[in-house]
Coordinates of C-alpha atoms in Angstrom, one line a residue:
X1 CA -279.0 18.0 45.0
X2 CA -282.6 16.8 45.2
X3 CA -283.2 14.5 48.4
X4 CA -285.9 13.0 48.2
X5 CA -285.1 11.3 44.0
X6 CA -281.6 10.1 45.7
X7 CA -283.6 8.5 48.6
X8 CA -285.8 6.9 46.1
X9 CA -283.0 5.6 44.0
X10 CA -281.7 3.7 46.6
X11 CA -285.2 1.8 47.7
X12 CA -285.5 1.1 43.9
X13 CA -281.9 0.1 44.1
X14 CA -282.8 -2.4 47.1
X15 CA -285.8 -3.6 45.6
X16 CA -284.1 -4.5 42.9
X17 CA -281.7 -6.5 45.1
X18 CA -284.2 -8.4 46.8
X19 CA -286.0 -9.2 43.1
X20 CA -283.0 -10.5 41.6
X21 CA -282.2 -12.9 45.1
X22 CA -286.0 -14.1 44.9
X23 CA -285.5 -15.0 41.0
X24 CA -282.2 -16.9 41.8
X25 CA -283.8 -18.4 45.0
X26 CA -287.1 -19.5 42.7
X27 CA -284.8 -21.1 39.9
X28 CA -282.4 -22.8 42.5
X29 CA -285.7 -24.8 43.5
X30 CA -287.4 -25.4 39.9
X31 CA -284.0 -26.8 39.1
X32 CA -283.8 -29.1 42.4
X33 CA -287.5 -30.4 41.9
X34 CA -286.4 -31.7 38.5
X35 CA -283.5 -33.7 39.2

């Protein structure tokens, strides 16, 4: 079992957490300044 790929799946798997929040958080607003 190789530490250090395990450790890195893990930040990629956070960083792909906080992407997908900042997406939704930057669409929530487009949508709000149109209406």
């Amino acid at each position: 079992m190789d530490t250090t790929s395990d450790c890195r799946l893990i930040q990629f798997r956070k960083q792909k957490k906080l992407f997908l929040i900042a997406e939704a958080m930057f669409h929530v607003k487009q949508t709000v300044m149109q209406e």
